[in-house]
PDB file of C-alpha atoms and ligand atoms in Angstrom:
ATOM      1  CA  MET I 135      29.546  41.216  27.588  1.00 96.00           C
ATOM      2  CA  THR I 136      30.081  39.259  30.781  1.00 98.00           C
ATOM      3  CA  ILE I 137      33.476  38.329  32.223  1.00 98.00           C
ATOM      4  CA  ARG I 138      33.268  35.348  34.564  1.00 98.00           C
ATOM      5  CA  ASP I 139      35.201  32.349  35.843  1.00 98.00           C
ATOM      6  CA  ALA I 140      35.434  29.584  33.259  1.00 98.00           C
ATOM      7  CA  GLN I 141      33.379  26.460  33.870  1.00 98.00           C
ATOM      8  CA  PRO I 142      34.066  22.918  32.633  1.00 98.00           C
ATOM      9  CA  ALA I 143      31.257  23.421  30.076  1.00 98.00           C
ATOM     10  CA  ASP I 144      33.301  26.258  28.491  1.00 98.00           C
ATOM     11  CA  ALA I 145      36.316  24.003  27.869  1.00 98.00           C
ATOM     12  CA  GLU I 146      35.513  23.208  24.224  1.00 98.00           C
ATOM     13  CA  ALA I 147      35.065  26.869  23.293  1.00 98.00           C
ATOM     14  CA  VAL I 148      38.197  27.949  25.196  1.00 98.00           C
ATOM     15  CA  ALA I 149      40.299  25.263  23.477  1.00 98.00           C
ATOM     16  CA  ALA I 150      38.991  26.389  20.066  1.00 98.00           C
ATOM     17  CA  ILE I 151      39.974  30.017  20.759  1.00 98.00           C
ATOM     18  CA  TYR I 152      43.419  28.991  22.037  1.00 98.00           C
ATOM     19  CA  ASN I 153      43.914  26.816  18.951  1.00 98.00           C
ATOM     20  CA  GLU I 154      43.053  29.778  16.710  1.00 98.00           C
ATOM     21  CA  GLY I 155      45.844  31.728  18.437  1.00 98.00           C
ATOM     22  CA  ILE I 156      48.274  28.797  18.201  1.00 98.00           C
ATOM     23  CA  ALA I 157      47.546  28.400  14.472  1.00 98.00           C
ATOM     24  CA  GLU I 158      48.291  32.074  13.788  1.00 97.00           C
ATOM     25  CA  ARG I 159      51.893  31.574  14.991  1.00 97.00           C
ATOM     26  CA  GLU I 160      51.972  35.149  16.351  1.00 97.00           C
ATOM     27  CA  ALA I 161      50.789  34.624  19.910  1.00 97.00           C
ATOM     28  CA  THR I 162      52.806  31.770  21.397  1.00 98.00           C
ATOM     29  CA  PHE I 163      55.694  29.348  20.918  1.00 98.00           C
ATOM     30  CA  GLU I 164      53.134  26.549  21.399  1.00 97.00           C
ATOM     31  CA  THR I 165      52.363  24.529  18.277  1.00 98.00           C
ATOM     32  CA  ARG I 166      50.489  21.586  19.854  1.00 98.00           C
ATOM     33  CA  LEU I 167      46.752  22.098  19.586  1.00 98.00           C
ATOM     34  CA  ARG I 168      44.765  21.682  22.816  1.00 98.00           C
ATOM     35  CA  ASP I 169      41.458  19.979  23.506  1.00 98.00           C
ATOM     36  CA  ALA I 170      38.730  20.375  26.102  1.00 98.00           C
ATOM     37  CA  ASP I 171      40.489  17.944  28.487  1.00 98.00           C
ATOM     38  CA  ASP I 172      43.582  20.172  28.503  1.00 98.00           C
ATOM     39  CA  VAL I 173      41.421  23.165  29.416  1.00 98.00           C
ATOM     40  CA  ARG I 174      39.572  21.226  32.134  1.00 98.00           C
ATOM     41  CA  GLU I 175      43.003  20.464  33.594  1.00 98.00           C
ATOM     42  CA  TRP I 176      43.685  24.232  33.850  1.00 97.00           C
ATOM     43  CA  LEU I 177      40.390  24.580  35.717  1.00 98.00           C
ATOM     44  CA  ARG I 178      41.524  22.066  38.318  1.00 97.00           C
ATOM     45  CA  GLY I 179      44.524  24.287  39.158  1.00 94.00           C
ATOM     46  CA  LEU I 180      44.805  27.090  41.694  1.00 93.00           C
ATOM     47  CA  TYR I 181      44.961  29.950  39.214  1.00 98.00           C
ATOM     48  CA  PRO I 182      42.082  31.887  37.641  1.00 98.00           C
ATOM     49  CA  VAL I 183      40.769  31.182  34.153  1.00 98.00           C
ATOM     50  CA  LEU I 184      38.294  33.826  32.975  1.00 98.00           C
ATOM     51  CA  VAL I 185      36.035  33.840  29.933  1.00 99.00           C
ATOM     52  CA  ALA I 186      34.271  36.646  28.094  1.00 98.00           C
ATOM     53  CA  GLU I 187      30.729  35.751  27.072  1.00 98.00           C
ATOM     54  CA  LEU I 188      28.792  37.739  24.479  1.00 97.00           C
ATOM     55  CA  ASP I 189      25.248  36.802  23.452  1.00 96.00           C
ATOM     56  CA  GLY I 190      25.727  33.330  24.933  1.00 96.00           C
ATOM     57  CA  GLU I 191      29.007  32.705  23.060  1.00 98.00           C
ATOM     58  CA  ILE I 192      32.494  32.467  24.581  1.00 98.00           C
ATOM     59  CA  VAL I 193      34.525  35.022  22.612  1.00 98.00           C
ATOM     60  CA  GLY I 194      37.730  35.134  24.643  1.00 98.00           C
ATOM     61  CA  PHE I 195      39.600  33.927  27.679  1.00 99.00           C
ATOM     62  CA  ALA I 196      42.466  34.930  29.923  1.00 99.00           C
ATOM     63  CA  ARG I 197      44.299  32.857  32.433  1.00 98.00           C
ATOM     64  CA  ILE I 198      47.135  32.937  34.913  1.00 98.00           C
ATOM     65  CA  GLY I 199      49.725  30.258  35.488  1.00 97.00           C
ATOM     66  CA  PRO I 200      52.734  30.083  37.786  1.00 96.00           C
ATOM     67  CA  TYR I 201      55.691  32.264  36.828  1.00 97.00           C
ATOM     68  CA  SER I 202      58.299  30.136  38.573  1.00 97.00           C
ATOM     69  CA  GLU I 203      58.618  27.106  40.809  1.00 96.00           C
ATOM     70  CA  ARG I 204      60.751  29.178  43.190  1.00 98.00           C
ATOM     71  CA  GLU I 205      58.948  30.121  46.391  1.00 97.00           C
ATOM     72  CA  VAL I 206      60.368  33.650  46.323  1.00 97.00           C
ATOM     73  CA  TYR I 207      58.437  34.313  43.114  1.00 98.00           C
ATOM     74  CA  ALA I 208      55.135  32.904  44.352  1.00 97.00           C
ATOM     75  CA  GLY I 209      53.556  36.378  44.116  1.00 98.00           C
ATOM     76  CA  ILE I 210      54.070  36.577  40.362  1.00 98.00           C
ATOM     77  CA  GLY I 211      51.683  35.149  37.799  1.00 98.00           C
ATOM     78  CA  GLU I 212      52.302  34.579  34.107  1.00 98.00           C
ATOM     79  CA  HIS I 213      49.226  35.209  32.007  1.00 98.00           C
ATOM     80  CA  GLY I 214      47.787  34.788  28.545  1.00 98.00           C
ATOM     81  CA  VAL I 215      44.817  36.411  26.786  1.00 98.00           C
ATOM     82  CA  TYR I 216      43.100  35.210  23.629  1.00 99.00           C
ATOM     83  CA  VAL I 217      40.102  36.609  21.738  1.00 98.00           C
ATOM     84  CA  THR I 218      38.414  34.885  18.822  1.00 98.00           C
ATOM     85  CA  ARG I 219      39.256  36.625  15.538  1.00 98.00           C
ATOM     86  CA  ALA I 220      35.697  37.759  14.783  1.00 97.00           C
ATOM     87  CA  ALA I 221      35.386  39.516  18.159  1.00 98.00           C
ATOM     88  CA  ARG I 222      38.686  41.426  18.174  1.00 98.00           C
ATOM     89  CA  ARG I 223      38.908  45.228  18.548  1.00 98.00           C
ATOM     90  CA  HIS I 224      35.686  45.404  20.535  1.00 98.00           C
ATOM     91  CA  GLY I 225      37.228  45.771  23.976  1.00 98.00           C
ATOM     92  CA  VAL I 226      37.092  42.077  24.932  1.00 98.00           C
ATOM     93  CA  GLY I 227      40.845  41.717  25.537  1.00 98.00           C
ATOM     94  CA  LEU I 228      40.955  44.875  27.639  1.00 98.00           C
ATOM     95  CA  ALA I 229      37.984  43.774  29.760  1.00 98.00           C
ATOM     96  CA  LEU I 230      39.602  40.357  30.277  1.00 98.00           C
ATOM     97  CA  LEU I 231      42.941  41.845  31.364  1.00 98.00           C
ATOM     98  CA  GLU I 232      41.241  44.246  33.790  1.00 98.00           C
ATOM     99  CA  ALA I 233      39.262  41.388  35.328  1.00 98.00           C
ATOM    100  CA  LEU I 234      42.387  39.215  35.392  1.00 98.00           C
ATOM    101  CA  ALA I 235      44.246  41.881  37.391  1.00 98.00           C
ATOM    102  CA  GLY I 236      41.375  41.815  39.900  1.00 98.00           C
ATOM    103  CA  ALA I 237      41.462  38.024  40.046  1.00 98.00           C
ATOM    104  CA  ALA I 238      45.248  38.151  40.525  1.00 98.00           C
ATOM    105  CA  GLN I 239      44.824  40.502  43.464  1.00 98.00           C
ATOM    106  CA  GLY I 240      42.147  38.198  44.843  1.00 98.00           C
ATOM    107  CA  ILE I 241      44.636  35.328  45.079  1.00 97.00           C
ATOM    108  CA  GLY I 242      47.355  37.537  46.572  1.00 97.00           C
ATOM    109  CA  LEU I 243      49.599  38.056  43.534  1.00 98.00           C
ATOM    110  CA  HIS I 244      51.592  41.282  43.329  1.00 98.00           C
ATOM    111  CA  LYS I 245      52.546  41.121  39.653  1.00 98.00           C
ATOM    112  CA  LEU I 246      51.343  39.802  36.305  1.00 98.00           C
ATOM    113  CA  THR I 247      53.875  39.292  33.553  1.00 98.00           C
ATOM    114  CA  SER I 248      53.978  37.841  30.065  1.00 98.00           C
ATOM    115  CA  ARG I 249      56.229  37.628  27.060  1.00 98.00           C
ATOM    116  CA  ILE I 250      54.914  38.869  23.729  1.00 98.00           C
ATOM    117  CA  PHE I 251      56.552  38.392  20.328  1.00 98.00           C
ATOM    118  CA  THR I 252      57.978  41.751  19.208  1.00 98.00           C
ATOM    119  CA  THR I 253      55.940  41.324  16.013  1.00 98.00           C
ATOM    120  CA  ASN I 254      52.637  40.959  17.927  1.00 98.00           C
ATOM    121  CA  THR I 255      52.008  44.687  17.941  1.00 98.00           C
ATOM    122  CA  GLY I 256      48.287  44.238  18.687  1.00 98.00           C
ATOM    123  CA  SER I 257      48.983  42.401  21.935  1.00 98.00           C
ATOM    124  CA  ILE I 258      51.707  44.874  22.953  1.00 98.00           C
ATOM    125  CA  ALA I 259      49.254  47.754  22.359  1.00 98.00           C
ATOM    126  CA  LEU I 260      46.534  45.932  24.308  1.00 98.00           C
ATOM    127  CA  HIS I 261      48.841  45.377  27.270  1.00 98.00           C
ATOM    128  CA  GLN I 262      49.929  49.009  27.298  1.00 98.00           C
ATOM    129  CA  ALA I 263      46.256  50.048  27.197  1.00 98.00           C
ATOM    130  CA  ALA I 264      45.682  47.747  30.187  1.00 98.00           C
ATOM    131  CA  GLY I 265      48.397  49.386  32.311  1.00 98.00           C
ATOM    132  CA  PHE I 266      51.272  47.014  31.559  1.00 98.00           C
ATOM    133  CA  THR I 267      54.788  48.361  31.098  1.00 98.00           C
ATOM    134  CA  VAL I 268      57.189  47.049  28.496  1.00 98.00           C
ATOM    135  CA  VAL I 269      60.236  46.090  30.550  1.00 98.00           C
ATOM    136  CA  GLY I 270      62.569  45.161  27.734  1.00 98.00           C
ATOM    137  CA  THR I 271      63.272  42.818  24.872  1.00 98.00           C
ATOM    138  CA  GLN I 272      64.517  39.275  25.178  1.00 98.00           C
ATOM    139  CA  ARG I 273      66.335  38.378  21.993  1.00 98.00           C
ATOM    140  CA  ARG I 274      66.081  34.942  20.424  1.00 98.00           C
ATOM    141  CA  HIS I 275      63.987  33.717  23.339  1.00 98.00           C
ATOM    142  CA  GLY I 276      62.895  30.594  21.490  1.00 97.00           C
ATOM    143  CA  LEU I 277      62.559  28.916  18.123  1.00 97.00           C
ATOM    144  CA  LEU I 278      59.194  28.781  16.421  1.00 97.00           C
ATOM    145  CA  GLU I 279      59.315  26.431  13.453  1.00 96.00           C
ATOM    146  CA  GLY I 280      63.031  26.960  13.021  1.00 96.00           C
ATOM    147  CA  ARG I 281      62.918  30.756  13.314  1.00 97.00           C
ATOM    148  CA  TRP I 282      64.266  32.652  16.316  1.00 98.00           C
ATOM    149  CA  ARG I 283      61.671  34.942  17.873  1.00 98.00           C
ATOM    150  CA  ASP I 284      62.337  37.982  20.037  1.00 98.00           C
ATOM    151  CA  CYS I 285      59.943  38.763  22.888  1.00 98.00           C
ATOM    152  CA  VAL I 286      59.092  41.838  24.863  1.00 98.00           C
ATOM    153  CA  LEU I 287      58.552  41.327  28.543  1.00 98.00           C
ATOM    154  CA  VAL I 288      55.515  43.133  29.954  1.00 98.00           C
ATOM    155  CA  GLU I 289      54.456  43.502  33.561  1.00 98.00           C
ATOM    156  CA  ARG I 290      51.768  45.110  35.685  1.00 98.00           C
ATOM    157  CA  LEU I 291      52.043  45.579  39.431  1.00 98.00           C
ATOM    158  CA  ILE I 292      48.955  44.593  41.397  1.00 97.00           C
ATOM    159  CA  GLY I 293      47.361  45.834  44.628  1.00 93.00           C
ATOM    160  CA  ASP I 294      49.734  47.234  47.273  1.00 94.00           C
ATOM    161  CA  ALA I 295      52.750  46.677  45.017  1.00 96.00           C
ATOM    162  CA  ALA I 296      51.256  49.147  42.524  1.00 95.00           C
ATOM    163  CA  GLU I 297      51.176  51.999  45.062  1.00 92.00           C
TER     164      GLU I 297
HETATM  165  C1  COA N 325      45.829  40.600  21.312  1.00 60.61           C
HETATM  166  C2  COA N 325      44.313  40.349  21.488  1.00 60.61           C
HETATM  167  C3  COA N 325      44.065  39.532  22.745  1.00 60.61           C
HETATM  168  C4  COA N 325      43.621  41.726  21.621  1.00 60.61           C
HETATM  169  O1  COA N 325      42.257  41.503  22.006  1.00 60.61           O
HETATM  170  P1  COA N 325      41.115  42.505  21.547  1.00 60.61           P
HETATM  171  O2  COA N 325      39.848  42.108  22.188  1.00 60.61           O
HETATM  172  O3  COA N 325      41.120  42.653  20.080  1.00 60.61           O
HETATM  173  O4  COA N 325      41.633  43.887  22.185  1.00 60.61           O
HETATM  174  P2  COA N 325      40.742  45.142  22.565  1.00 60.61           P
HETATM  175  O5  COA N 325      39.658  45.333  21.568  1.00 60.61           O
HETATM  176  O6  COA N 325      40.320  45.039  23.994  1.00 60.61           O
HETATM  177  O7  COA N 325      41.803  46.317  22.403  1.00 60.61           O
HETATM  178  C5  COA N 325      42.047  47.273  23.435  1.00 60.61           C
HETATM  179  C6  COA N 325      43.100  48.234  22.909  1.00 60.61           C
HETATM  180  O8  COA N 325      44.319  47.538  22.666  1.00 60.61           O
HETATM  181  C7  COA N 325      44.931  48.039  21.443  1.00 60.61           C
HETATM  182  N1  COA N 325      44.888  47.013  20.402  1.00 60.61           N
HETATM  183  C8  COA N 325      44.285  45.791  20.466  1.00 60.61           C
HETATM  184  N2  COA N 325      44.499  45.101  19.321  1.00 60.61           N
HETATM  185  C9  COA N 325      45.234  45.907  18.529  1.00 60.61           C
HETATM  186  C10 COA N 325      45.764  45.757  17.221  1.00 60.61           C
HETATM  187  N3  COA N 325      45.587  44.628  16.499  1.00 60.61           N
HETATM  188  N4  COA N 325      46.476  46.770  16.700  1.00 60.61           N
HETATM  189  C11 COA N 325      46.677  47.908  17.402  1.00 60.61           C
HETATM  190  N5  COA N 325      46.188  48.118  18.652  1.00 60.61           N
HETATM  191  C12 COA N 325      45.484  47.130  19.206  1.00 60.61           C
HETATM  192  C13 COA N 325      44.109  49.241  21.058  1.00 60.61           C
HETATM  193  O9  COA N 325      44.619  50.360  21.768  1.00 60.61           O
HETATM  194  C14 COA N 325      42.754  48.858  21.582  1.00 60.61           C
HETATM  195  O10 COA N 325      41.892  49.953  21.782  1.00 60.61           O
HETATM  196  P3  COA N 325      41.045  50.531  20.526  1.00 60.61           P
HETATM  197  O11 COA N 325      40.435  49.359  19.805  1.00 60.61           O
HETATM  198  O12 COA N 325      40.045  51.418  21.196  1.00 60.61           O
HETATM  199  O13 COA N 325      42.032  51.250  19.666  1.00 60.61           O
HETATM  200  C15 COA N 325      43.731  39.658  20.237  1.00 60.61           C
HETATM  201  O14 COA N 325      44.146  40.342  19.077  1.00 60.61           O
HETATM  202  C16 COA N 325      44.140  38.208  20.117  1.00 60.61           C
HETATM  203  O15 COA N 325      43.498  37.326  20.717  1.00 60.61           O
HETATM  204  N6  COA N 325      45.211  37.925  19.339  1.00 60.61           N
HETATM  205  C17 COA N 325      45.696  36.549  19.163  1.00 60.61           C
HETATM  206  C18 COA N 325      46.190  35.947  20.463  1.00 60.61           C
HETATM  207  C19 COA N 325      47.296  36.787  21.070  1.00 60.61           C
HETATM  208  O16 COA N 325      48.145  37.336  20.398  1.00 60.61           O
HETATM  209  N7  COA N 325      47.263  36.850  22.410  1.00 60.61           N
HETATM  210  C20 COA N 325      48.271  37.524  23.185  1.00 60.61           C
HETATM  211  C21 COA N 325      49.402  36.587  23.440  1.00 60.61           C
HETATM  212  S1  COA N 325      50.721  37.457  24.231  1.00 60.61           S
END
């Protein structure tokens, strides 16, 4: 398996994997499916988008986006990680998160954070395996199809901040 920066040619595959996660209704509050143009837009931004490639196929991706518009929080990135169903539990998510932490350090971030539905026990376990700490639970953080969802907040300190 290779972890590398996403290229415009990967956009279709990345969108398909994200849409799988959106359709499961366990990974994100998002319900609008994305297309390759949406992914190419991410690639034009300043933050890393990584893909995992196995036997020539894109099987997962991870990306960082801004945590806040406030300058004081410029060192924090909010991330997501998605692995296609058929490739799960083979270490792809862990490899992506490790590489993402390196990419975060490379652009000077001191922290990665994300919110995970309390019911998404697989993602919580993955993040703990990847050195993230569960900070706490945010109750009723948003509505997904009319149902309140609670989220755990996870974070991992990066580089000097981790020492
Ligand atoms: C969460 C997700 C990214 C995990 O990716 P993955 O490639 O399957 O994870 P890995 O194989 O690298 O797992 C590493 C470790 O995390 C833990 N883990 C991962 N998935 C797990 C699950 N479903 N149940 C329990 N533990 C799990 C295990 O400790 C695992 O190590 P092990 O397989 O040796 O026991 C994947 O299930 C996924 O894409 N889900 C849908 C999208 C999503 O929820 N994304 C996160 C949004 S916050």
